[in-house]
Tab-separated table of C-alpha atoms in Angstrom:
chain	number	residue	atom	x	y	z
R	1	MET	CA	-118.907	15.083	-38.966
R	2	ALA	CA	-115.846	14.599	-36.874
R	3	ASP	CA	-112.391	15.525	-38.089
R	4	HIS	CA	-110.008	12.717	-38.073
R	5	HIS	CA	-106.259	13.458	-37.895
R	6	HIS	CA	-104.500	11.120	-40.109
R	7	GLN	CA	-100.957	10.133	-38.956
R	8	PRO	CA	-98.550	9.287	-41.660
R	9	PRO	CA	-98.070	5.621	-41.981
R	10	THR	CA	-94.948	4.212	-40.238
R	11	PRO	CA	-92.534	3.006	-42.794
R	12	PRO	CA	-92.037	-0.642	-42.596
R	13	ARG	CA	-88.853	-1.672	-40.648
R	14	ARG	CA	-86.156	-2.732	-42.919
R	15	HIS	CA	-84.513	-5.892	-41.916
R	16	ARG	CA	-80.748	-6.063	-42.511
R	17	ARG	CA	-79.439	-8.923	-44.315
R	18	PRO	CA	-76.949	-11.222	-42.601
R	19	HIS	CA	-73.924	-9.977	-44.556
R	20	GLU	CA	-74.742	-6.348	-43.608
R	21	LEU	CA	-74.874	-7.298	-39.887
R	22	SER	CA	-71.475	-8.920	-40.204
R	23	MET	CA	-69.988	-5.809	-41.815
R	24	ALA	CA	-71.366	-3.560	-39.073
R	25	ALA	CA	-69.922	-5.791	-36.361
R	26	GLU	CA	-66.541	-5.731	-38.011
R	27	GLU	CA	-66.665	-1.933	-38.220
R	28	ARG	CA	-67.462	-1.676	-34.485
R	29	HIS	CA	-64.677	-4.138	-33.617
R	30	HIS	CA	-62.213	-2.226	-35.764
R	31	GLY	CA	-63.196	1.046	-34.126
R	32	THR	CA	-62.705	-0.461	-30.678
R	33	GLN	CA	-59.238	-1.771	-31.598
R	34	THR	CA	-58.282	1.645	-33.020
R	35	ALA	CA	-59.358	3.365	-29.809
R	36	MET	CA	-57.395	0.835	-27.688
R	37	ALA	CA	-54.322	1.304	-29.876
R	38	SER	CA	-54.549	5.063	-29.403
R	39	ASP	CA	-54.796	4.602	-25.627
R	40	ASP	CA	-51.782	2.267	-25.645
R	41	ASP	CA	-49.752	4.794	-27.636
R	42	ARG	CA	-50.557	7.515	-25.156
R	43	HIS	CA	-49.641	5.193	-22.272
R	44	HIS	CA	-46.304	4.267	-23.841
R	45	ASP	CA	-45.458	7.899	-24.494
R	46	ARG	CA	-46.239	8.849	-20.903
R	47	GLY	CA	-44.657	6.330	-18.848
R	48	GLY	CA	-42.743	3.528	-19.244
R	49	TRP	CA	-41.441	2.070	-22.376
R	50	ILE	CA	-37.970	2.993	-23.701
R	51	ARG	CA	-37.976	4.925	-26.903
R	52	PRO	CA	-35.494	4.076	-29.666
R	53	GLU	CA	-33.319	7.128	-28.975
R	54	GLU	CA	-33.126	6.198	-25.264
R	55	LYS	CA	-32.030	2.684	-26.158
R	56	HIS	CA	-29.325	4.107	-28.399
R	57	ARG	CA	-28.077	6.380	-25.599
R	58	SER	CA	-27.937	3.494	-23.105
R	59	SER	CA	-25.998	1.358	-25.556
R	60	GLY	CA	-23.454	4.162	-26.035
R	61	VAL	CA	-22.870	4.478	-22.273
R	62	ALA	CA	-22.426	0.706	-21.931
R	63	TRP	CA	-19.836	0.625	-24.709
R	64	ALA	CA	-17.982	3.555	-23.172
R	65	LEU	CA	-17.760	1.695	-19.851
R	66	VAL	CA	-16.510	-1.436	-21.585
R	67	ILE	CA	-13.785	0.517	-23.389
R	68	LEU	CA	-12.759	2.287	-20.165
R	69	CYS	CA	-12.493	-0.983	-18.230
R	70	THR	CA	-10.447	-2.505	-21.052
R	71	LEU	CA	-8.018	0.418	-21.050
R	72	LEU	CA	-7.629	0.196	-17.271
R	73	ALA	CA	-6.925	-3.535	-17.443
R	74	VAL	CA	-4.321	-3.007	-20.159
R	75	GLY	CA	-2.707	-0.236	-18.110
R	76	VAL	CA	-2.453	-2.464	-15.030
R	77	ILE	CA	-0.891	-5.269	-17.070
R	78	VAL	CA	1.653	-2.917	-18.658
R	79	ALA	CA	2.572	-1.388	-15.275
R	80	GLY	CA	3.019	-4.827	-13.712
R	81	ALA	CA	5.207	-5.998	-16.578
R	82	THR	CA	7.315	-2.833	-16.307
R	83	VAL	CA	7.857	-3.250	-12.560
R	84	PHE	CA	8.797	-6.904	-13.029
R	85	ALA	CA	11.267	-6.043	-15.791
R	86	VAL	CA	12.873	-3.332	-13.639
R	87	TYR	CA	13.198	-5.797	-10.776
R	88	LEU	CA	14.895	-8.360	-13.004
R	89	ILE	CA	17.304	-5.751	-14.361
R	90	TYR	CA	18.236	-3.947	-11.150
R	91	LYS	CA	17.512	-6.621	-8.500
R	92	PRO	CA	17.171	-4.027	-5.701
R	93	ARG	CA	18.518	-4.943	-2.262
R	94	MET	CA	18.297	-3.192	1.071
R	95	PRO	CA	21.431	-1.299	2.181
R	96	TYR	CA	22.385	-2.188	5.749
R	97	LEU	CA	24.824	-1.678	8.639
R	98	VAL	CA	27.091	-4.360	10.047
R	99	VAL	CA	29.665	-4.364	12.866
R	100	SER	CA	32.930	-5.530	11.349
R	101	ASP	CA	35.133	-5.067	14.434
R	102	ALA	CA	35.066	-3.715	17.998
R	103	GLN	CA	37.315	-3.459	21.031
R	104	LEU	CA	36.834	-2.417	24.641
R	105	VAL	CA	39.996	-0.382	25.179
R	106	ARG	CA	39.506	0.696	28.789
R	107	LEU	CA	36.950	0.279	31.566
R	108	ASP	CA	37.271	1.937	34.992
R	109	TYR	CA	34.493	0.909	37.357
R	110	ASP	CA	34.223	1.683	41.054
R	111	GLN	CA	32.356	-0.350	43.605
R	112	GLY	CA	29.914	2.496	44.117
R	113	GLY	CA	28.235	1.531	40.857
R	114	THR	CA	29.690	4.175	38.539
R	115	ILE	CA	31.536	3.698	35.258
R	116	ASP	CA	34.236	6.302	35.771
R	117	TYR	CA	35.774	5.864	32.340
R	118	LEU	CA	34.985	3.703	29.307
R	119	GLU	CA	36.622	3.768	25.894
R	120	ALA	CA	35.590	1.542	23.003
R	121	LEU	CA	36.518	1.300	19.351
R	122	VAL	CA	33.644	0.228	17.078
R	123	THR	CA	33.779	-0.113	13.282
R	124	VAL	CA	30.418	-0.179	11.529
R	125	MET	CA	30.301	-0.875	7.799
R	126	ALA	CA	27.552	0.709	5.697
R	127	ARG	CA	27.051	-1.731	2.825
R	128	ASN	CA	25.289	-1.242	-0.477
R	129	THR	CA	24.944	-4.481	-2.417
R	130	ASN	CA	22.960	-2.938	-5.279
R	131	SER	CA	24.958	-3.331	-8.463
R	132	ARG	CA	23.316	-0.457	-10.367
R	133	ALA	CA	22.398	2.158	-7.772
R	134	ASP	CA	24.152	4.298	-5.177
R	135	ALA	CA	22.689	4.383	-1.678
R	136	SER	CA	22.596	7.203	0.848
R	137	PHE	CA	22.581	6.891	4.647
R	138	ALA	CA	21.224	9.614	6.890
R	139	ARG	CA	20.147	10.171	10.497
R	140	VAL	CA	22.518	7.474	11.766
R	141	ASP	CA	21.912	7.236	15.511
R	142	LEU	CA	23.341	4.307	17.479
R	143	ALA	CA	23.872	3.705	21.194
R	144	LEU	CA	26.086	1.464	23.309
R	145	ARG	CA	24.287	0.224	26.418
R	146	PHE	CA	25.093	-1.822	29.453
R	147	HIS	CA	22.142	-3.440	31.222
R	148	GLY	CA	19.711	-0.914	29.691
R	149	ALA	CA	21.751	2.190	30.533
R	150	ASP	CA	23.219	4.276	27.701
R	151	VAL	CA	26.994	4.329	27.869
R	152	ALA	CA	27.787	6.207	24.624
R	153	ARG	CA	26.124	7.535	21.455
R	154	LEU	CA	27.389	6.878	17.925
R	155	ARG	CA	26.258	9.261	15.185
R	156	ALA	CA	27.253	10.161	11.634
R	157	ALA	CA	26.524	12.892	9.107
R	158	PRO	CA	24.684	11.901	5.891
R	159	PHE	CA	26.870	10.069	3.377
R	160	VAL	CA	26.601	8.107	0.116
R	161	VAL	CA	27.826	4.585	-0.598
R	162	ALA	CA	28.540	3.719	-4.207
R	163	SER	CA	26.954	0.703	-5.823
R	164	ALA	CA	28.356	-2.692	-4.850
R	165	SER	CA	30.623	-1.228	-2.171
R	166	ALA	CA	30.830	-0.352	1.538
R	167	ALA	CA	31.889	2.617	3.658
R	168	PRO	CA	33.421	2.196	7.145
R	169	LEU	CA	32.221	4.241	10.112
R	170	ARG	CA	34.968	4.167	12.757
R	171	TYR	CA	33.921	5.272	16.228
R	172	ASP	CA	36.229	5.980	19.147
R	173	VAL	CA	33.713	6.493	21.931
R	174	VAL	CA	34.524	7.679	25.440
R	175	SER	CA	32.086	7.672	28.335
R	176	LYS	CA	32.598	9.075	31.830
R	177	GLY	CA	30.622	9.023	35.046
R	178	ARG	CA	27.759	6.685	34.078
R	179	ALA	CA	25.966	5.521	37.211
R	180	LEU	CA	24.330	2.075	37.217
R	181	ASP	CA	21.278	0.951	39.137
R	182	ALA	CA	21.314	-2.025	41.516
R	183	GLY	CA	20.672	-4.496	38.713
R	184	GLY	CA	23.388	-2.935	36.588
R	185	MET	CA	25.869	-3.100	39.457
R	186	ARG	CA	25.244	-6.810	39.953
R	187	ALA	CA	25.554	-7.431	36.202
R	188	MET	CA	28.857	-5.523	36.008
R	189	ASP	CA	30.326	-7.381	38.973
R	190	ALA	CA	29.379	-10.726	37.414
R	191	SER	CA	30.785	-9.711	34.005
R	192	LEU	CA	34.148	-8.605	35.383
R	193	LYS	CA	34.448	-11.807	37.353
R	194	SER	CA	33.683	-13.930	34.264
R	195	GLY	CA	36.064	-11.932	32.085
R	196	VAL	CA	33.394	-11.109	29.453
R	197	VAL	CA	31.668	-7.689	29.416
R	198	PRO	CA	28.569	-7.453	27.181
R	199	LEU	CA	27.578	-4.177	25.539
R	200	ASP	CA	24.385	-3.801	23.501
R	201	LEU	CA	24.395	-1.872	20.232
R	202	LEU	CA	21.022	-0.444	19.235
R	203	GLY	CA	19.894	2.201	16.774
R	204	ARG	CA	18.764	2.958	13.259
R	205	ALA	CA	19.595	4.818	10.046
R	206	ARG	CA	17.600	6.151	7.117
R	207	THR	CA	18.522	4.619	3.753
R	208	ARG	CA	17.590	5.766	0.272
R	209	TRP	CA	18.394	4.507	-3.227
R	210	LYS	CA	16.895	4.601	-6.690
R	211	VAL	CA	15.649	1.781	-8.852
R	212	GLY	CA	16.270	3.039	-12.384
R	213	ILE	CA	14.345	6.203	-13.137
R	214	PHE	CA	11.056	4.900	-11.787
R	215	ALA	CA	11.230	5.026	-8.011
R	216	SER	CA	13.246	6.297	-5.087
R	217	LEU	CA	13.077	3.833	-2.219
R	218	LYS	CA	13.367	4.942	1.405
R	219	PHE	CA	13.546	2.645	4.417
R	220	TRP	CA	14.655	2.669	8.018
R	221	THR	CA	17.264	0.044	8.793
R	222	ARG	CA	17.467	-0.963	12.469
R	223	ILE	CA	20.194	-2.718	14.397
R	224	SER	CA	19.961	-4.507	17.736
R	225	CYS	CA	22.614	-6.936	18.910
R	226	ARG	CA	24.944	-7.746	21.801
R	227	LEU	CA	28.732	-7.509	21.574
R	228	HIS	CA	30.839	-9.580	24.010
R	229	PHE	CA	34.264	-8.183	24.962
R	230	PHE	CA	37.064	-10.088	26.697
R	231	TYR	CA	37.717	-7.843	29.689
R	232	PRO	CA	39.795	-7.818	31.806
R	233	GLY	CA	41.991	-9.016	28.971
R	234	ASN	CA	42.802	-7.672	25.543
R	235	GLY	CA	39.297	-6.233	25.167
R	236	THR	CA	38.678	-7.741	21.724
R	237	VAL	CA	35.174	-8.681	20.672
R	238	MET	CA	34.247	-12.321	20.243
R	239	ALA	CA	34.856	-13.587	16.730
R	240	SER	CA	31.261	-14.804	16.514
R	241	ASP	CA	30.032	-11.206	16.868
R	242	ARG	CA	32.005	-9.891	13.891
R	243	ASN	CA	29.987	-9.467	10.686
R	244	THR	CA	26.935	-11.052	12.332
R	245	CYS	CA	25.637	-7.955	14.090
R	246	THR	CA	23.677	-6.491	11.154
R	247	SER	CA	20.753	-4.146	10.687
R	248	ARG	CA	17.463	-5.130	9.125
R	249	SER	CA	14.819	-3.239	7.229
R	250	PRO	CA	11.105	-3.996	7.482
């Protein structure tokens, strides 16, 4: 009689009810969303989104820049207003040089083209029209020229001119043995024949004066003009050259 191995009966498959299937699906969906949220959190932490403390730091830097720019703007406005007020109070003006008088006292010229002897009197006024500040003049260096050739040099030691006043510089210049080139010889011959000898005055001086307590201004003042002397004759300078031969500052 054959042995028969009996297998235990397979339990009948339990069919889930519809509401159980719905609950299982929701649990799987919720698990998936939780996993995705965890991945997103890791991604945000690693790379790219700004954390709250970083946003706070950036806002602080931006406000600091705004405050700094505001302070700079206020400083510029205050400085501009101060400079304008000082200008209105002091009304600074450039000191300058002006020829107030001149005379060609003597001129000995030979036909060989040499100025044997020349004497001229030149009065240069250093004027300071600032009403509230003294002005100093230094490195005064002027030259009398005829047709491009230096005839005499006019210099002065440093000096100060009080506010709203002038200081005269009186020069008695003497020149001997100045040889002229061919062009200068022709010009001298023509001048002596016409009775008017032109001499050019060129040079510069260093000026300095203060505007209140804020600034010390320094400028070069330069002069370049032609003086016409009646010679042979009394040697006086033309009236139109007096007080019109002035220096200018840039």
